[in-house]
Amino acid sequence: MKSYILSDLKRQVLARIKPTPQDREKIESHLKPILERINGMEYMIQGSFAKDTWLKGSSDVDVFILFDKESKNRMEEIVNELETKMSGYQTEKAYAEHPYLIVKDGFIEVDLVPAVKVESGDQIVTAVDRTPFHTRFVNSRLSDQQKDEVRVLKQFMKGIGVYGAEIKVMGFSGYICELLVANYGSFENVMEEASKWKPQVRIDLMGESKKNFDEPLVIVDPVDPKRNAAAAVSMKSLATFSFASKLFIEKPSLNFFFPPEVEGEPLGDIMIVEIKIEENVAKDVIWGQVVKTVERIRKELSNAGFRIIDVGAWEEGNIINIGIELEERKIGKYYKSQGPPFFIEGSLDFAKKNQYVWIGEDGRLYSVKERRFTDPEEIVKLSISIKVKHEINIKWMKEKGRGEVGSFMRKTPPWLR
Amino acid sequence: MKSYILSDLKRQVLARIKPTPQDREKIESHLKPILERINGMEYMIQGSFAKDTWLKGSSDVDVFILFDKESKNRMEEIVNELETKMSGYQTEKAYAEHPYLIVKDGFIEVDLVPAVKVESGDQIVTAVDRTPFHTRFVNSRLSDQQKDEVRVLKQFMKGIGVYGAEIKVMGFSGYICELLVANYGSFENVMEEASKWKPQVRIDLMGESKKNFDEPLVIVDPVDPKRNAAAAVSMKSLATFSFASKLFIEKPSLNFFFPPEVEGEPLGDIMIVEIKIEENVAKDVIWGQVVKTVERIRKELSNAGFRIIDVGAWEEGNIINIGIELEERKIGKYYKSQGPPFFIEGSLDFAKKNQYVWIGEDGRLYSVKERRFTDPEEIVKLSISIKVKHEINIKWMKEKGRGEVGSFMRKTPPWLR
């Protein structure tokens, strides 16, 4: 990588994504009156806003309100109290491992999260209790310059579609981006190292963990060595990031950070299943069911004899789309089934149980069997595992498309070619 | 096997296939004047007629005319002399390893085969020179009762379609049937033992050979231990015979010996390639090319992405038929091609060389590729390796059929169900 090209690229990226002092002031001016309402409670600002690694345009602020251990069973009650304090604001109760309160004020969204105050990261009661330790670790390890490197890395992850630990993405969280820069030193070093990754990849900043993990990427949490901070990163996200790093080193470009919208045309037979979600349920809950559905569709179609090119999912508003790309929509009613070699104990059984049995050139028994399904729509409908209220509409793509469906049909992301 | 059922069955089979004294007299009466014309030459009657293991209806007689080693280069000349001696008869020169003369007289066909007189079976000059030793061995080892057992075994082989060493069948020669009875003692013992066969099967009657052979069935030739007398038997023929033995033991029936004609209906998409042979060429030469064609069709169709149920060949007069049963006649224009995992050296190359590249859930690269052929007829035409003059006609079976095409479509032979 030529360094002048890289620093010029980084400058261009930062110009678009690094919040200005005015951006910060604007957020703070909205935040101040909210914080005044919780005066008297012990609170801490957390998340990327507190770590100064946030990106322009994202305006979520996490405010943790700390309680002692005895309060862990009255979190619901606490959130209700907070809701009362925020009267006049637009609020919404939400649930992760335990409840929290979302307060909306124009363009900003403040999450008021009750947490248990603990001595160290490995003594946590619920997952959120770890967050203050993360914030402290990042602020103690990263220079202001490195925080900008984190921003560049985050935008890179966003551009190639692997930013976020939520089920929909199964990618890299903001904290993982921070740990990568903390470990390798700079954005370009992360690129260099990630381009050489071969799973399982293991990073242990404190060099203190002996625990084995199963996930393809292991980044031992510096504040809790029993935990893999990168457990959410799927093999696909890991591969995408590593491969994008290889390509970026060869040919750095803004396309990785800000991919242009692409157009795609249907190559195989492309079925689109539109699932209209008609219930207000947390995204991670819905996407958990979407991921399961995608896996079932793959498995059932393949078992039924369909040749799958790709199955993918994306959302547009409250509609989840599942794209299913087949080599062919129509397959034969009959297929060849392989039986045992003639000299195996079970060969007589095979001949008795099956119709249309013969002996092949290789000395194995074969039979022709009838397929249970030859209509892929039927199989897909039976495979949908969405539990929340929804409506389904199936269509076949015949024409070019842009946006998410265009990306799905084009297959190749813009940074790859 | 209940022995009374079996002996009753054998009696029924023999009643239909064992030549009567009248049958023998009739052949001998035609043979006599032919033999008179070669008076003065040293000749021997060979083949199943000489061994008394021939089946009713087959009326080929092999007459070997013996010469000393010095004559081996003037075989063509000798055959021409024989042709002159046979003037008045319908004759035809034919070629195996060396030339011989076919003399036809009504229903019988006498093959006059010049051979070199040698001391023992392992000193032969050409393959035919071994024949007299085979005849002597069989006659010295088999009782009259056992010769009938050979007849029953031959008819069994015929019924299940594995009788004959020629390329079309790649099955069991008459000599192999004789050796099997010589080795196991009786037809029912052959059934019992063959039902337990597991390749490689090795039989060495003299227990004297240390040589290794590659073929699935090895029967060391008692007159030439360097030779596998069963070299022609394919895995398919071996499997068919062994499996039929298993079924026969379970449920003996005349269906094995005299299978009724069956009807079949097209299950998959069935293409029939009719190859009209327009040249007078030895069957084994044509069938050598047919077998090669069948293999190429299998390979090329499969490489092109077609899912093959079965490919088979049969002949009707001078027409060779190749049946090709596909799961589906139409396949998609595009297919998924698997590339390397992202961390392999060649992954960047794969991405550059291919269009429509993406990264799959498993971390491998994939691409969508366009098929070169989507019309199976095109591929089949390109795969035909018939060198003799011929014409081709392709059709698709839409209806039920009987005879050979019926058997091909039905798949299951009548003795199997």
Short mmCIF file of N, CA, C and O in Angstrom, two decimals, chain A residues 268-325:
data_model
loop_
_atom_site.label_atom_id
_atom_site.label_comp_id
_atom_site.label_asym_id
_atom_site.label_seq_id
_atom_site.Cartn_x
_atom_site.Cartn_y
_atom_site.Cartn_z
N GLY A 268 -29.83 -17.05 -12.44
CA GLY A 268 -30.63 -18.28 -12.36
C GLY A 268 -32.10 -17.90 -12.27
O GLY A 268 -32.52 -16.84 -12.74
N ASP A 269 -32.89 -18.79 -11.66
CA ASP A 269 -34.30 -18.47 -11.39
C ASP A 269 -34.37 -17.92 -9.97
O ASP A 269 -34.00 -18.61 -9.02
N ILE A 270 -34.82 -16.67 -9.83
CA ILE A 270 -34.76 -16.00 -8.54
C ILE A 270 -36.15 -15.79 -7.94
O ILE A 270 -36.97 -15.07 -8.50
N MET A 271 -36.35 -16.45 -6.81
CA MET A 271 -37.61 -16.30 -6.09
C MET A 271 -37.39 -15.29 -4.97
O MET A 271 -36.38 -15.35 -4.27
N ILE A 272 -38.33 -14.36 -4.82
CA ILE A 272 -38.26 -13.42 -3.71
C ILE A 272 -39.44 -13.68 -2.79
O ILE A 272 -40.60 -13.66 -3.23
N VAL A 273 -39.15 -13.97 -1.53
CA VAL A 273 -40.21 -14.15 -0.55
C VAL A 273 -40.29 -12.87 0.28
O VAL A 273 -39.34 -12.54 0.99
N GLU A 274 -41.38 -12.16 0.13
CA GLU A 274 -41.58 -10.94 0.91
C GLU A 274 -42.35 -11.31 2.18
O GLU A 274 -43.46 -11.83 2.10
N ILE A 275 -41.75 -11.06 3.33
CA ILE A 275 -42.43 -11.36 4.59
C ILE A 275 -42.74 -10.04 5.28
O ILE A 275 -41.84 -9.35 5.75
N LYS A 276 -44.01 -9.70 5.31
CA LYS A 276 -44.42 -8.43 5.92
C LYS A 276 -44.67 -8.69 7.40
O LYS A 276 -45.58 -9.43 7.77
N ILE A 277 -43.85 -8.07 8.25
CA ILE A 277 -43.95 -8.28 9.69
C ILE A 277 -45.05 -7.35 10.23
O ILE A 277 -45.01 -6.14 10.02
N GLU A 278 -46.02 -7.94 10.93
CA GLU A 278 -47.18 -7.15 11.36
C GLU A 278 -47.27 -7.05 12.88
O GLU A 278 -48.35 -6.92 13.44
N GLU A 279 -46.10 -7.12 13.52
CA GLU A 279 -46.08 -7.05 14.98
C GLU A 279 -44.84 -6.24 15.35
O GLU A 279 -43.83 -6.30 14.63
N ASN A 280 -44.87 -5.53 16.45
CA ASN A 280 -43.73 -4.72 16.86
C ASN A 280 -42.82 -5.55 17.77
O ASN A 280 -43.04 -5.64 18.96
N VAL A 281 -41.82 -6.17 17.19
CA VAL A 281 -40.94 -7.07 17.92
C VAL A 281 -39.50 -6.66 17.67
O VAL A 281 -39.18 -6.10 16.62
N ALA A 282 -38.63 -6.87 18.69
CA ALA A 282 -37.23 -6.47 18.55
C ALA A 282 -36.61 -7.10 17.30
O ALA A 282 -36.86 -8.26 16.99
N LYS A 283 -35.80 -6.28 16.61
CA LYS A 283 -35.14 -6.72 15.36
C LYS A 283 -34.39 -8.04 15.53
O LYS A 283 -34.43 -8.91 14.66
N ASP A 284 -33.66 -8.17 16.66
CA ASP A 284 -32.85 -9.37 16.85
C ASP A 284 -33.72 -10.63 16.97
O ASP A 284 -33.30 -11.72 16.58
N VAL A 285 -34.92 -10.44 17.50
CA VAL A 285 -35.84 -11.58 17.62
C VAL A 285 -36.29 -11.99 16.21
O VAL A 285 -36.23 -13.17 15.84
N ILE A 286 -36.72 -11.01 15.42
CA ILE A 286 -37.16 -11.31 14.05
C ILE A 286 -36.02 -11.91 13.24
O ILE A 286 -36.18 -12.93 12.58
N TRP A 287 -34.84 -11.29 13.35
CA TRP A 287 -33.73 -11.75 12.52
C TRP A 287 -33.22 -13.13 12.96
O TRP A 287 -32.71 -13.89 12.15
N GLY A 288 -33.40 -13.46 14.23
CA GLY A 288 -33.10 -14.82 14.66
C GLY A 288 -33.95 -15.81 13.89
O GLY A 288 -33.47 -16.85 13.42
N GLN A 289 -35.24 -15.46 13.72
CA GLN A 289 -36.15 -16.33 12.98
C GLN A 289 -35.85 -16.32 11.48
O GLN A 289 -35.99 -17.34 10.80
N VAL A 290 -35.40 -15.16 10.98
CA VAL A 290 -35.06 -15.07 9.55
C VAL A 290 -33.86 -15.96 9.24
O VAL A 290 -33.85 -16.72 8.26
N VAL A 291 -32.84 -15.89 10.11
CA VAL A 291 -31.63 -16.70 9.90
C VAL A 291 -31.98 -18.19 9.91
O VAL A 291 -31.52 -18.96 9.07
N LYS A 292 -32.84 -18.58 10.85
CA LYS A 292 -33.28 -19.98 10.92
C LYS A 292 -34.05 -20.36 9.64
O LYS A 292 -33.86 -21.44 9.10
N THR A 293 -34.89 -19.43 9.20
CA THR A 293 -35.66 -19.69 7.97
C THR A 293 -34.75 -19.88 6.77
O THR A 293 -34.93 -20.81 5.97
N VAL A 294 -33.75 -19.01 6.65
CA VAL A 294 -32.81 -19.11 5.53
C VAL A 294 -32.10 -20.47 5.54
O VAL A 294 -31.98 -21.14 4.52
N GLU A 295 -31.68 -20.89 6.74
CA GLU A 295 -31.00 -22.19 6.85
C GLU A 295 -31.92 -23.34 6.46
O GLU A 295 -31.53 -24.27 5.77
N ARG A 296 -33.17 -23.26 6.92
CA ARG A 296 -34.13 -24.33 6.59
C ARG A 296 -34.43 -24.36 5.11
O ARG A 296 -34.54 -25.44 4.51
N ILE A 297 -34.58 -23.19 4.51
CA ILE A 297 -34.86 -23.14 3.07
C ILE A 297 -33.72 -23.80 2.30
O ILE A 297 -33.94 -24.63 1.41
N ARG A 298 -32.49 -23.44 2.65
CA ARG A 298 -31.31 -24.06 2.04
C ARG A 298 -31.37 -25.58 2.13
O ARG A 298 -31.21 -26.30 1.16
N LYS A 299 -31.59 -26.05 3.35
CA LYS A 299 -31.54 -27.49 3.62
C LYS A 299 -32.68 -28.22 2.91
O LYS A 299 -32.45 -29.23 2.25
N GLU A 300 -33.89 -27.70 3.03
CA GLU A 300 -35.04 -28.40 2.47
C GLU A 300 -35.02 -28.40 0.94
O GLU A 300 -35.33 -29.41 0.31
N LEU A 301 -34.64 -27.27 0.36
CA LEU A 301 -34.58 -27.22 -1.11
C LEU A 301 -33.50 -28.17 -1.62
O LEU A 301 -33.70 -28.89 -2.60
N SER A 302 -32.39 -28.18 -0.93
CA SER A 302 -31.29 -29.04 -1.35
C SER A 302 -31.67 -30.52 -1.20
O SER A 302 -31.46 -31.31 -2.11
N ASN A 303 -32.28 -30.88 -0.08
CA ASN A 303 -32.75 -32.25 0.12
C ASN A 303 -33.76 -32.66 -0.95
O ASN A 303 -33.83 -33.81 -1.35
N ALA A 304 -34.55 -31.69 -1.39
CA ALA A 304 -35.59 -32.00 -2.37
C ALA A 304 -35.01 -32.10 -3.78
O ALA A 304 -35.73 -32.42 -4.72
N GLY A 305 -33.72 -31.80 -3.94
CA GLY A 305 -33.09 -31.98 -5.24
C GLY A 305 -32.88 -30.71 -6.03
O GLY A 305 -32.43 -30.76 -7.17
N PHE A 306 -33.21 -29.56 -5.44
CA PHE A 306 -32.98 -28.30 -6.14
C PHE A 306 -31.51 -27.91 -6.02
O PHE A 306 -30.88 -28.16 -4.99
N ARG A 307 -30.98 -27.29 -7.06
CA ARG A 307 -29.61 -26.83 -7.02
C ARG A 307 -29.60 -25.35 -6.72
O ARG A 307 -30.07 -24.54 -7.52
N ILE A 308 -29.08 -25.03 -5.54
CA ILE A 308 -29.13 -23.67 -5.04
C ILE A 308 -27.88 -22.92 -5.44
O ILE A 308 -26.77 -23.42 -5.25
N ILE A 309 -28.05 -21.72 -5.97
CA ILE A 309 -26.89 -20.85 -6.17
C ILE A 309 -26.64 -20.08 -4.89
O ILE A 309 -25.56 -20.10 -4.34
N ASP A 310 -27.69 -19.42 -4.35
CA ASP A 310 -27.50 -18.62 -3.15
C ASP A 310 -28.85 -18.33 -2.50
O ASP A 310 -29.88 -18.31 -3.19
N VAL A 311 -28.83 -18.18 -1.19
CA VAL A 311 -30.02 -17.72 -0.47
C VAL A 311 -29.57 -16.56 0.40
O VAL A 311 -28.54 -16.65 1.07
N GLY A 312 -30.30 -15.46 0.38
CA GLY A 312 -29.92 -14.29 1.18
C GLY A 312 -31.16 -13.59 1.72
O GLY A 312 -32.27 -13.85 1.26
N ALA A 313 -30.95 -12.72 2.70
CA ALA A 313 -32.09 -12.00 3.28
C ALA A 313 -31.72 -10.54 3.50
O ALA A 313 -30.57 -10.23 3.78
N TRP A 314 -32.68 -9.67 3.34
CA TRP A 314 -32.49 -8.25 3.63
C TRP A 314 -33.82 -7.65 4.02
O TRP A 314 -34.87 -8.28 3.85
N GLU A 315 -33.79 -6.42 4.60
CA GLU A 315 -35.06 -5.83 5.00
C GLU A 315 -35.27 -4.48 4.35
O GLU A 315 -34.32 -3.76 4.06
N GLU A 316 -36.52 -4.18 4.13
CA GLU A 316 -36.90 -2.86 3.63
C GLU A 316 -38.09 -2.45 4.48
O GLU A 316 -39.18 -2.99 4.32
N GLY A 317 -37.86 -1.50 5.44
CA GLY A 317 -38.92 -1.12 6.37
C GLY A 317 -39.35 -2.34 7.18
O GLY A 317 -38.51 -3.03 7.75
N ASN A 318 -40.63 -2.62 7.19
CA ASN A 318 -41.10 -3.77 7.97
C ASN A 318 -41.24 -5.03 7.11
O ASN A 318 -41.89 -5.98 7.50
N ILE A 319 -40.60 -4.99 5.94
CA ILE A 319 -40.64 -6.18 5.08
C ILE A 319 -39.28 -6.86 5.05
O ILE A 319 -38.25 -6.23 4.78
N ILE A 320 -39.29 -8.15 5.41
CA ILE A 320 -38.08 -8.97 5.27
C ILE A 320 -38.16 -9.65 3.91
O ILE A 320 -39.19 -10.23 3.57
N ASN A 321 -37.09 -9.54 3.15
CA ASN A 321 -37.04 -10.22 1.86
C ASN A 321 -36.06 -11.38 1.92
O ASN A 321 -34.94 -11.20 2.39
N ILE A 322 -36.50 -12.53 1.44
CA ILE A 322 -35.57 -13.65 1.30
C ILE A 322 -35.44 -13.93 -0.19
O ILE A 322 -36.44 -14.17 -0.87
N GLY A 323 -34.21 -13.84 -0.66
CA GLY A 323 -33.94 -14.10 -2.08
C GLY A 323 -33.40 -15.51 -2.23
O GLY A 323 -32.52 -15.92 -1.49
N ILE A 324 -33.98 -16.27 -3.16
CA ILE A 324 -33.57 -17.66 -3.37
C ILE A 324 -33.22 -17.82 -4.84
O ILE A 324 -34.08 -17.70 -5.71
N GLU A 325 -31.93 -18.07 -5.08
CA GLU A 325 -31.44 -18.15 -6.46
C GLU A 325 -31.18 -19.62 -6.78
O GLU A 325 -30.34 -20.25 -6.15
#
